[in-house]
Short mmCIF file of N, CA and C and ligand atoms in Angstrom, two decimals:
data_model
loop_
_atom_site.label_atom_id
_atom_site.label_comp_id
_atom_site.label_asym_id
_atom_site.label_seq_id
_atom_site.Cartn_x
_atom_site.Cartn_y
_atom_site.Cartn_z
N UNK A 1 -4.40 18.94 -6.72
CA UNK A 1 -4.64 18.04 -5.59
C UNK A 1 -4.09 18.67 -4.30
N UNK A 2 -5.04 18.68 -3.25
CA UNK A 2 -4.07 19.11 -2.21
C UNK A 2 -4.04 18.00 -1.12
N UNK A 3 -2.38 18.56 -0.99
CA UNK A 3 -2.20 17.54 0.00
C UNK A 3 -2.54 17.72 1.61
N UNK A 4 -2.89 16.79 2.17
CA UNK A 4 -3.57 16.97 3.29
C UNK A 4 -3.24 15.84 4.10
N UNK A 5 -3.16 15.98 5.68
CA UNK A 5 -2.41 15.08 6.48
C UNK A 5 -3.36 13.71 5.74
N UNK A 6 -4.51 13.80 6.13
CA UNK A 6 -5.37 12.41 5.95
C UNK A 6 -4.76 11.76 4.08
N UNK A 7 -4.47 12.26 3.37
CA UNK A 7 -3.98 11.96 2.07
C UNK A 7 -2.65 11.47 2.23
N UNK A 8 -2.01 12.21 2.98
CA UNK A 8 -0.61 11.91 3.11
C UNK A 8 -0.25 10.07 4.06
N UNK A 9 -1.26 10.45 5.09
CA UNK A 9 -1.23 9.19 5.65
C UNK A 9 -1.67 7.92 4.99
N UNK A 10 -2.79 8.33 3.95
CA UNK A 10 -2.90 7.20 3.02
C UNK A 10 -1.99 6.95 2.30
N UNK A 11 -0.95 7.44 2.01
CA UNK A 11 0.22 7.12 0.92
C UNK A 11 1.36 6.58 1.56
N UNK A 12 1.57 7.17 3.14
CA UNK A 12 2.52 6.30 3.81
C UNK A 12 1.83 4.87 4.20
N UNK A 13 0.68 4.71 4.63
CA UNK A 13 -0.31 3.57 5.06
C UNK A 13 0.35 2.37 3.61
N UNK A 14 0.12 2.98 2.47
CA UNK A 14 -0.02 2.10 1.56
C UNK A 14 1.45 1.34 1.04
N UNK A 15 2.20 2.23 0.92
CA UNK A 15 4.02 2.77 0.53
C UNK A 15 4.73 1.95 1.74
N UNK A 16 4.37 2.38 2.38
CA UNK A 16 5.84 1.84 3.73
C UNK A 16 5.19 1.43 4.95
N UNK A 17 4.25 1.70 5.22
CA UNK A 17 3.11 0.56 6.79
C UNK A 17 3.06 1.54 7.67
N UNK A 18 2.62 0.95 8.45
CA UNK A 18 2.14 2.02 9.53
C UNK A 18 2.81 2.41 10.49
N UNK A 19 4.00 1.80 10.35
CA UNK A 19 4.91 2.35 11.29
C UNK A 19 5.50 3.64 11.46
N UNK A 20 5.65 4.01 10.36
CA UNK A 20 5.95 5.23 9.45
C UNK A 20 4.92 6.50 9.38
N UNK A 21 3.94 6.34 9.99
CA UNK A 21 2.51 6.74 10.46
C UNK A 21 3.12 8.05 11.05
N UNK A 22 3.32 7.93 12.34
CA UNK A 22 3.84 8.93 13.19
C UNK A 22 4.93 9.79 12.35
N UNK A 23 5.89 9.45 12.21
CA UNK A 23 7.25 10.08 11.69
C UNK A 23 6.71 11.18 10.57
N UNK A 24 5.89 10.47 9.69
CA UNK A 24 5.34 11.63 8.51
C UNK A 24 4.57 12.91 8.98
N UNK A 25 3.96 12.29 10.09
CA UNK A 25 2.60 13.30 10.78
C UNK A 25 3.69 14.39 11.26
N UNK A 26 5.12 13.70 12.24
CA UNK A 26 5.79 14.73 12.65
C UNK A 26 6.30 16.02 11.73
N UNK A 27 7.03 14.92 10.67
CA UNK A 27 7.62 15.72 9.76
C UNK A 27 6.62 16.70 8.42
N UNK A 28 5.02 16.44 9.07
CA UNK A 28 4.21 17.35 8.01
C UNK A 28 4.48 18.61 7.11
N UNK A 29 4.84 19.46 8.74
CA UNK A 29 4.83 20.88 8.89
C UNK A 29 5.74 21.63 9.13
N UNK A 30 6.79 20.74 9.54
CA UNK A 30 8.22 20.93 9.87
C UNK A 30 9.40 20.61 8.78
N UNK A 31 10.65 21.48 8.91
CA UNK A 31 11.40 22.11 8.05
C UNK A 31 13.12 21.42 8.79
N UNK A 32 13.79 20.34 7.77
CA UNK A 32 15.19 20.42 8.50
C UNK A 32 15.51 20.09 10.25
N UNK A 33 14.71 19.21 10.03
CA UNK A 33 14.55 18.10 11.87
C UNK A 33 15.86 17.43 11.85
N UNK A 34 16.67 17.09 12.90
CA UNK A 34 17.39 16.29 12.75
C UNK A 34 16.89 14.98 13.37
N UNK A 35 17.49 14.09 12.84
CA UNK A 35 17.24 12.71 13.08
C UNK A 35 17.10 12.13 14.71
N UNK A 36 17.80 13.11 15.20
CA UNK A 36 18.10 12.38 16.85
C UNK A 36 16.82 13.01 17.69
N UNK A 37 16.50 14.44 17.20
CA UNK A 37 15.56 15.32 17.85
C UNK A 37 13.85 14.27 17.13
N UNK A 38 13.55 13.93 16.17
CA UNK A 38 12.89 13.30 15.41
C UNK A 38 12.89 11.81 16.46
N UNK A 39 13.60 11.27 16.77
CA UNK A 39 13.27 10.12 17.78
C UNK A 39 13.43 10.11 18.64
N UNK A 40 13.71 11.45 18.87
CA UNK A 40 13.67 11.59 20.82
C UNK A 40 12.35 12.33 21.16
N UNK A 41 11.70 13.35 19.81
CA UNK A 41 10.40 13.43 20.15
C UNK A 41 9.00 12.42 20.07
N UNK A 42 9.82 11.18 19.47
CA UNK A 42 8.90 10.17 19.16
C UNK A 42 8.95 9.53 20.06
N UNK A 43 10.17 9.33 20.89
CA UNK A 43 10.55 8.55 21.93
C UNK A 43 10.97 6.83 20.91
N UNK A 44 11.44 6.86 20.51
CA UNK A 44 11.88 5.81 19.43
C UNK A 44 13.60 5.60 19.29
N UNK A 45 14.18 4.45 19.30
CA UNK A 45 15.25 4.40 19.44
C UNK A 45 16.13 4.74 18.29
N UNK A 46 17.20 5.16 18.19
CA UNK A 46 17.68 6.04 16.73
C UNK A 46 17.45 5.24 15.66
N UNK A 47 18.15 4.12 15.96
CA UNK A 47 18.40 2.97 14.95
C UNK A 47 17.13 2.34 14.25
N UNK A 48 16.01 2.08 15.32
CA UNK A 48 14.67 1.96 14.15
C UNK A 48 14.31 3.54 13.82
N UNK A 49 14.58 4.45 14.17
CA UNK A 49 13.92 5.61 14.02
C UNK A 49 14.48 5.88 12.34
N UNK A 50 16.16 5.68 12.44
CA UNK A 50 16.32 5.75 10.78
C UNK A 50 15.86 4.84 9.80
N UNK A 51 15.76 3.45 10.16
CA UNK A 51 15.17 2.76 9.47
C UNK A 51 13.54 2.93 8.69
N UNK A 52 12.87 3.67 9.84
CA UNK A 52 11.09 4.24 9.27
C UNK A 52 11.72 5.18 7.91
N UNK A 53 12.63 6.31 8.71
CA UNK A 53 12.95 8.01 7.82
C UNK A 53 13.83 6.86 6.36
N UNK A 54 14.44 6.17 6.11
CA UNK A 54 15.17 5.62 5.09
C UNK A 54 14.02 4.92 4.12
N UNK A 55 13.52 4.22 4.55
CA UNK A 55 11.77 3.56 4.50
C UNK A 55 11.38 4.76 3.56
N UNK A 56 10.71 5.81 4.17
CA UNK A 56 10.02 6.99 3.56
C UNK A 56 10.81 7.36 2.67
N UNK A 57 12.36 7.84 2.70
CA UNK A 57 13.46 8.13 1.73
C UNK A 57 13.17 7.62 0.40
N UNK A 58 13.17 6.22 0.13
CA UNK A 58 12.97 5.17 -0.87
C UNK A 58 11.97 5.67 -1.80
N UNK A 59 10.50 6.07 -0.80
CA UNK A 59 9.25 6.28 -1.76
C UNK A 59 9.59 8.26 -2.17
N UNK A 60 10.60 8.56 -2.08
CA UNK A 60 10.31 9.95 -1.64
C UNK A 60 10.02 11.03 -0.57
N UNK A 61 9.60 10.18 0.14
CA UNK A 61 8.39 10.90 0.83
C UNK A 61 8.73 12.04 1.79
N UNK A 62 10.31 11.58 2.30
CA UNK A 62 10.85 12.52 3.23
C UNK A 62 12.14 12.49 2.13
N UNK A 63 12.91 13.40 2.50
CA UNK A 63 14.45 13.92 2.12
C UNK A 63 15.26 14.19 2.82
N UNK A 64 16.70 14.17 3.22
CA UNK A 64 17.04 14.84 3.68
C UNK A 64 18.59 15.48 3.62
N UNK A 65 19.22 16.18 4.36
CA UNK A 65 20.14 16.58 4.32
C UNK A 65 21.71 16.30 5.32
N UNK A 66 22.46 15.83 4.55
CA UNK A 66 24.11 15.84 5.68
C UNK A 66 24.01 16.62 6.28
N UNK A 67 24.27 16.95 7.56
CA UNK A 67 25.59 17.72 7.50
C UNK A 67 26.03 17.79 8.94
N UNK A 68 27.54 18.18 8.86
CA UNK A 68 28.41 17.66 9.65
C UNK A 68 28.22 18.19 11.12
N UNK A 69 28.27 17.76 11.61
CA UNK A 69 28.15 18.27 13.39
C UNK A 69 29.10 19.04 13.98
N UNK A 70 29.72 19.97 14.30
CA UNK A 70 30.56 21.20 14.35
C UNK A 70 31.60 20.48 15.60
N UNK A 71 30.96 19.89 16.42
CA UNK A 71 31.51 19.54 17.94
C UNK A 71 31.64 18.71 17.81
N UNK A 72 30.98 17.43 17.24
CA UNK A 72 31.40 15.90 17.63
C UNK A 72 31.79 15.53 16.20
N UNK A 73 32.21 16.07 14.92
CA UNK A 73 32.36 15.64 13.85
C UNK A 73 32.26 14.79 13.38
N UNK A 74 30.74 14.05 13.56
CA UNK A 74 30.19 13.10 12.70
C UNK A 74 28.53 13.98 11.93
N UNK A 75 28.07 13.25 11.27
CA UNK A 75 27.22 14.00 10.10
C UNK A 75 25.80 12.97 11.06
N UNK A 76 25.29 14.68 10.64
CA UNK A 76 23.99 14.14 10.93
C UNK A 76 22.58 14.30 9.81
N UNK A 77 21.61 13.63 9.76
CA UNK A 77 20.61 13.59 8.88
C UNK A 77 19.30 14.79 9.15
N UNK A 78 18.75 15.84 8.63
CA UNK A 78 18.35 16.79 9.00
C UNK A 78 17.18 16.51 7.85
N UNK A 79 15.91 16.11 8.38
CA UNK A 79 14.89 15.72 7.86
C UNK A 79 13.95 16.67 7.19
N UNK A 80 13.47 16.29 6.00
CA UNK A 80 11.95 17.68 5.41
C UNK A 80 10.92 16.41 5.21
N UNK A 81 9.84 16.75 4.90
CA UNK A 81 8.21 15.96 4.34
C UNK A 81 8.57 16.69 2.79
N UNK A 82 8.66 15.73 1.73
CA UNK A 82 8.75 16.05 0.53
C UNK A 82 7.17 16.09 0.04
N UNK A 83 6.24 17.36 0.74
CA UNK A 83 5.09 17.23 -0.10
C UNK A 83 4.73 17.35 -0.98
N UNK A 84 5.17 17.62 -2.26
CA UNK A 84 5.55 18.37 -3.73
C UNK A 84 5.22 16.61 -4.01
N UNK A 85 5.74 15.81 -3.70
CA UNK A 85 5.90 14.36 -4.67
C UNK A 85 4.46 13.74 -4.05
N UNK A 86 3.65 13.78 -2.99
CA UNK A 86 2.60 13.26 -2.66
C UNK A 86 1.80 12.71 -3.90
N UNK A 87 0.96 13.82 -4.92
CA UNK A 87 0.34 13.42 -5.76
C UNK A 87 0.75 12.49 -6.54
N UNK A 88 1.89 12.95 -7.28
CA UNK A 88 2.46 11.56 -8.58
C UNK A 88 2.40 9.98 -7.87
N UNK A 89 2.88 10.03 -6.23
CA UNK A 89 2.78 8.81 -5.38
C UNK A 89 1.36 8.08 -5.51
N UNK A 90 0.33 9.57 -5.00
CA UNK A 90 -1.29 9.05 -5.23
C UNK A 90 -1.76 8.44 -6.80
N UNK A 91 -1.11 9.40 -7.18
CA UNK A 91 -1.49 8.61 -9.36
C UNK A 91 -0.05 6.98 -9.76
N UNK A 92 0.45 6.96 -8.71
CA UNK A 92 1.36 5.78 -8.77
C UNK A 92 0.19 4.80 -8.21
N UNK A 93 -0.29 5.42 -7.15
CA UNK A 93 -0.82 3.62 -6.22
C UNK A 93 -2.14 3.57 -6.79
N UNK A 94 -3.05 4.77 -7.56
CA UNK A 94 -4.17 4.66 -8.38
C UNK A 94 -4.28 3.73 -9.76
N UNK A 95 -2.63 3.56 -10.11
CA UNK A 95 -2.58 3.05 -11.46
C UNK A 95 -2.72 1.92 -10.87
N UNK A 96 -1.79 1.58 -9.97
CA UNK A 96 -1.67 0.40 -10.05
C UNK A 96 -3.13 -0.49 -9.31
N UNK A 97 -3.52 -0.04 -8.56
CA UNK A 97 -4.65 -0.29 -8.15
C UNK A 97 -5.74 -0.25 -8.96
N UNK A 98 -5.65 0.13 -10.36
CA UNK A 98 -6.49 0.07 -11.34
C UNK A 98 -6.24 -1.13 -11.83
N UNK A 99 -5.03 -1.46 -12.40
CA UNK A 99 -4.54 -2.46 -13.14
C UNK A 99 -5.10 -3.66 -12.89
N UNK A 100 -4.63 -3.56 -11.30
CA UNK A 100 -5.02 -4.94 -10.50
C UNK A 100 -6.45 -5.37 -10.61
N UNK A 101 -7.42 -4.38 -10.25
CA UNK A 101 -8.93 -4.70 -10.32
C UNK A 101 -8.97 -4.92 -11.46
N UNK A 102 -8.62 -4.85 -13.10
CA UNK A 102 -8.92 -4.89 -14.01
C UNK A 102 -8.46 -5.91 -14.93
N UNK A 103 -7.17 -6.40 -13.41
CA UNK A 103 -6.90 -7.72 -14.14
C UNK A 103 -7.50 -9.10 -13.62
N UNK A 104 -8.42 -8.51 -11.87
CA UNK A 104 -8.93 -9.53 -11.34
C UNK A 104 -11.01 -9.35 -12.00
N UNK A 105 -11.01 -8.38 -12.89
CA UNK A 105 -12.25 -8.09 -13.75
C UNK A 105 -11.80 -9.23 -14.83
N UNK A 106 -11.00 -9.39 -15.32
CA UNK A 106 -10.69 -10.16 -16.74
C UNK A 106 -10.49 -11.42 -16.59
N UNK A 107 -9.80 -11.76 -14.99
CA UNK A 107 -9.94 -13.03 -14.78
C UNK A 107 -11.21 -13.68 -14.62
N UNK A 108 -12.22 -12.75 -13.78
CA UNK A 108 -13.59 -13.08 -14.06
C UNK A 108 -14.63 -13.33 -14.60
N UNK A 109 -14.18 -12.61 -16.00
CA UNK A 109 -15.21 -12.46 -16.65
C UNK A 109 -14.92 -13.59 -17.93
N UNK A 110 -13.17 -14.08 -17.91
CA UNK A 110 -13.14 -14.90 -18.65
C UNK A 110 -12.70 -16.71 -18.00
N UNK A 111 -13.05 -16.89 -16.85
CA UNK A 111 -13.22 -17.92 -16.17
C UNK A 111 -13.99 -18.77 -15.59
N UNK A 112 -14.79 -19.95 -15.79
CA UNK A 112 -15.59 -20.68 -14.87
C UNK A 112 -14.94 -20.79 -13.80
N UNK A 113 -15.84 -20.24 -12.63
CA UNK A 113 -15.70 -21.07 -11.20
C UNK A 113 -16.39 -21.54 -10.73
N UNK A 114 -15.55 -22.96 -9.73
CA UNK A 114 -16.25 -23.64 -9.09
C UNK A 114 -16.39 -23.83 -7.66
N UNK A 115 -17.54 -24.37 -6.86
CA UNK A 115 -17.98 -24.36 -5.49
C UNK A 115 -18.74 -25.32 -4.96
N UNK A 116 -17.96 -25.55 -3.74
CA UNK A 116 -18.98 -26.40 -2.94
C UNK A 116 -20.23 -25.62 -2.40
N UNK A 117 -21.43 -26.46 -2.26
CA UNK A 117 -22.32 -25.64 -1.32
C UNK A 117 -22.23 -25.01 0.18
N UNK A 118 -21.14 -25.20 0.59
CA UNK A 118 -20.42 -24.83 2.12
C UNK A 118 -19.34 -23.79 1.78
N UNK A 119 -18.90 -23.29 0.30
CA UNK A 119 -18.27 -22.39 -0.23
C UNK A 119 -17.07 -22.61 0.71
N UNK A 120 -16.74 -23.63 0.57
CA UNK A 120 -15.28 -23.90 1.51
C UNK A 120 -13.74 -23.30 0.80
N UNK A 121 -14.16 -23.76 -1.07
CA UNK A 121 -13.06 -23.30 -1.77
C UNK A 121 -13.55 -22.94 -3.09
N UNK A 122 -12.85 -22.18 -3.63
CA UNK A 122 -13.30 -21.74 -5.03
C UNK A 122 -12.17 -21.95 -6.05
N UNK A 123 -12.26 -22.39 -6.78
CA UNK A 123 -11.64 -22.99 -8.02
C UNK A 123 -11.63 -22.65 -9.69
N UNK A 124 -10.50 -22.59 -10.07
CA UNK A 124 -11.23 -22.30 -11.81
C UNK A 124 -11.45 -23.89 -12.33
N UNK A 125 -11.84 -24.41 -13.60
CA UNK A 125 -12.37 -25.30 -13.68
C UNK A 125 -11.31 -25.97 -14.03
N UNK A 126 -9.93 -25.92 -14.71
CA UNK A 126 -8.60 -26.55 -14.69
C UNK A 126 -8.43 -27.40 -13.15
N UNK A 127 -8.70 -26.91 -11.96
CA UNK A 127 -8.25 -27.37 -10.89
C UNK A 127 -9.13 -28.06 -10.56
N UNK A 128 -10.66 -27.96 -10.38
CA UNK A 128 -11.74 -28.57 -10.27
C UNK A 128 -11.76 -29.49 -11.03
N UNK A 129 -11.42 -29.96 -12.46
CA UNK A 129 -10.92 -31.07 -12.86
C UNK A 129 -10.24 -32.42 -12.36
N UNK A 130 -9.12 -31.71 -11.75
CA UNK A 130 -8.02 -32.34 -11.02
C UNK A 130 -8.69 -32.79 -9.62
N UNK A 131 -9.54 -32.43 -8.87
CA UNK A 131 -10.18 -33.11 -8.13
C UNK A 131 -11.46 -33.20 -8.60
N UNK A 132 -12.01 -33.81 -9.53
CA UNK A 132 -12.56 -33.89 -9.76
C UNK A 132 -14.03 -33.80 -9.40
N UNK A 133 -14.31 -32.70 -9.13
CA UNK A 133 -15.49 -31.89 -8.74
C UNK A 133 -15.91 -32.05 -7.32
N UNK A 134 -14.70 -32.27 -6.40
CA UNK A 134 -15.05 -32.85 -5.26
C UNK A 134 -14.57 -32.61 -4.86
N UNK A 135 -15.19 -31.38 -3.21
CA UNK A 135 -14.50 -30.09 -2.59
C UNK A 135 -13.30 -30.70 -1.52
N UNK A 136 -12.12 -30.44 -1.22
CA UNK A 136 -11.27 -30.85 -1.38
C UNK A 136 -11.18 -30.48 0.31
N UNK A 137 -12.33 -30.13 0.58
CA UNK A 137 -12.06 -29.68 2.03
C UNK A 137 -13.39 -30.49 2.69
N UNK A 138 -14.24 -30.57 2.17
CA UNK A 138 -15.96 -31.09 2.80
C UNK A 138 -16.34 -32.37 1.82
N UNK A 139 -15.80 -32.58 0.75
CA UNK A 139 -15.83 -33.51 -0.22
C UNK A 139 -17.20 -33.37 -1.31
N UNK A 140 -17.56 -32.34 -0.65
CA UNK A 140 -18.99 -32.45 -1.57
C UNK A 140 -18.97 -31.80 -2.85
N UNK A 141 -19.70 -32.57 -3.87
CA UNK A 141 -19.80 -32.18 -5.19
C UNK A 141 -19.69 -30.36 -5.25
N UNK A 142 -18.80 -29.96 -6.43
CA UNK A 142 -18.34 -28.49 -6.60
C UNK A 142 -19.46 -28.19 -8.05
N UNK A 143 -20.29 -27.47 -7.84
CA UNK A 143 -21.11 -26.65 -9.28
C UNK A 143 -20.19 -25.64 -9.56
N UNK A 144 -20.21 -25.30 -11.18
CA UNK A 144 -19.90 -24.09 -11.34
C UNK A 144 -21.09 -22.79 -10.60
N UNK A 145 -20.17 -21.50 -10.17
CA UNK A 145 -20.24 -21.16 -9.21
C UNK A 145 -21.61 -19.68 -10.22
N UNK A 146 -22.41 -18.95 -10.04
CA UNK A 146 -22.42 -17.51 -10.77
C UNK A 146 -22.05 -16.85 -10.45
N UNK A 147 -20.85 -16.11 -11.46
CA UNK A 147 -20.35 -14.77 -10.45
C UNK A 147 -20.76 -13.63 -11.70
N UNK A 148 -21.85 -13.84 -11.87
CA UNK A 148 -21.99 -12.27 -12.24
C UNK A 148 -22.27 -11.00 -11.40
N UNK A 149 -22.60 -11.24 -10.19
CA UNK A 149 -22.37 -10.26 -9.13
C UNK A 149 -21.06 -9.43 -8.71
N UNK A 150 -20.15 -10.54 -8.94
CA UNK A 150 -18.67 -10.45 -8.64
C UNK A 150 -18.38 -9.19 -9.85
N UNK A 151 -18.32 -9.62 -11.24
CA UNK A 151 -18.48 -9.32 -12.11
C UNK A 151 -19.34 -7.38 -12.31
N UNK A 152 -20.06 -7.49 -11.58
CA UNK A 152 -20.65 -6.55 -11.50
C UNK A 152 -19.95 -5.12 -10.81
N UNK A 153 -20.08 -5.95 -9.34
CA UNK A 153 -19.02 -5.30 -8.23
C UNK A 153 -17.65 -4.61 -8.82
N UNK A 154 -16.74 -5.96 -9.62
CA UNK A 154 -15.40 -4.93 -10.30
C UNK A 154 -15.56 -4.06 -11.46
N UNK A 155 -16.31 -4.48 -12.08
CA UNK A 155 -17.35 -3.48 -13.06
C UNK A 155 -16.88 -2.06 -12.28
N UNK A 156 -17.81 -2.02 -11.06
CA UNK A 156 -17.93 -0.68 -10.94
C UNK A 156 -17.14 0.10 -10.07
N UNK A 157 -16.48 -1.04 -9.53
CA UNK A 157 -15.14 -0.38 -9.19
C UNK A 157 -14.04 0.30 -9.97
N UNK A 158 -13.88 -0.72 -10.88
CA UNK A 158 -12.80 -0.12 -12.14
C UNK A 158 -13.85 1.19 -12.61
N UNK A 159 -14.87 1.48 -12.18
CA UNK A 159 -15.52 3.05 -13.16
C UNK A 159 -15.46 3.77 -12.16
N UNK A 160 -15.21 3.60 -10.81
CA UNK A 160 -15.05 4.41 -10.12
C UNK A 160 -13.65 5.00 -9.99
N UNK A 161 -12.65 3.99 -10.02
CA UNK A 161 -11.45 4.07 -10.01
C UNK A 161 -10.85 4.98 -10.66
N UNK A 162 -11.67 4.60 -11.98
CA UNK A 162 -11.02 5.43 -13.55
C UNK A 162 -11.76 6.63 -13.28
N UNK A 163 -12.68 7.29 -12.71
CA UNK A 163 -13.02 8.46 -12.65
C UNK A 163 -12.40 9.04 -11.17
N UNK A 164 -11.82 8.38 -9.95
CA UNK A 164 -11.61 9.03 -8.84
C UNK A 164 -9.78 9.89 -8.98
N UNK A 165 -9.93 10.59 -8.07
CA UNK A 165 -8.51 11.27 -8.28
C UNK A 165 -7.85 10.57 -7.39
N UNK A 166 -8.52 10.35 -6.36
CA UNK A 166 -7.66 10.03 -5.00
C UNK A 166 -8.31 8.07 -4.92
N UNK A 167 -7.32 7.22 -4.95
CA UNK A 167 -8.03 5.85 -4.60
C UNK A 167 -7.89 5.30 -3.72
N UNK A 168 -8.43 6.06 -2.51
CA UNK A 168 -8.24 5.31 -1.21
C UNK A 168 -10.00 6.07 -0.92
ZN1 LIG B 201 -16.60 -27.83 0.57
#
């Protein structure tokens, strides 16, 4: 797999938000940044600036290193882009992003749902019970709904999924 800014940004996008956007892009290509130079080229104030780099820390994504400041003897944080861990991250958010479609495939395929004709709310038929078939927003009688389309759709997502490397 290679890693590539647009890959990489999908894994911070997904992992830690978009705030974190910039900081990774900085730290792509670059080797042992310190923390202060890192938010003074961002123009970002230190204190959220460590909070993004600690953020990324958590998933891996960045690393970094102590060390002590010669003149003002306090320690400073000297930043890398851990691109080596990118992939296992991408086969982390693929699994799980499999799972999920495959558990919202199973809910589908083993559930009646129900609907008003104004599709105001959708219901499994336990709840549609409880109001008794009567949309709870427009009042109008709820049919069970067909979702074999639905059905279809995660179908072929989960086959795409299970065959893609990258799932974004
Ligand atoms: Zn309704």
């Amino acid at each position: 797999m290679k890693v590539t800014q647009k890959l990489t940004n999908n894994v911070v996008q997904e992992l830690v938000g978009e705030d974190a956007l910039e900081a990774v892009a900085y730290l792509f290509d670059k080797q042992n940044v310190s923390e202060f130079i890192i938010a003074e080229d961002l123009d970002i104030e230190i204190h959220q600036m460590r909070n993004i780099l600690y953020r990324c820390y958590e998933h891996n994504i960045l690393t970094f290193n102590r060390k002590k400041d010669k003149k003002k003897g306090w320690y400073i944080c000297y930043w890398n882009f851990n691109k080596d861990h990118i992939p296992h991250l991408v086969g982390k958010i693929r699994t799980a992003k499999l799972a999920k479609m495959q558990e919202r495939l199973k809910k589908e395929q083993s559930t009646h749902f129900f609907m008003c004709d104004n599709t105001c709310t959708r219901m499994d038929f336990e709840r549609a019970v409880e109001y008794e078939f009567r949309c709870p927003e427009c009042s109008e009688i709820m049919n069970q709904q067909d979702n074999a389309r639905t059905i279809e759709f995660l179908t072929q997502r989960v086959d795409e999924l299970k065959k893609a490397e990258v799932p974004f």
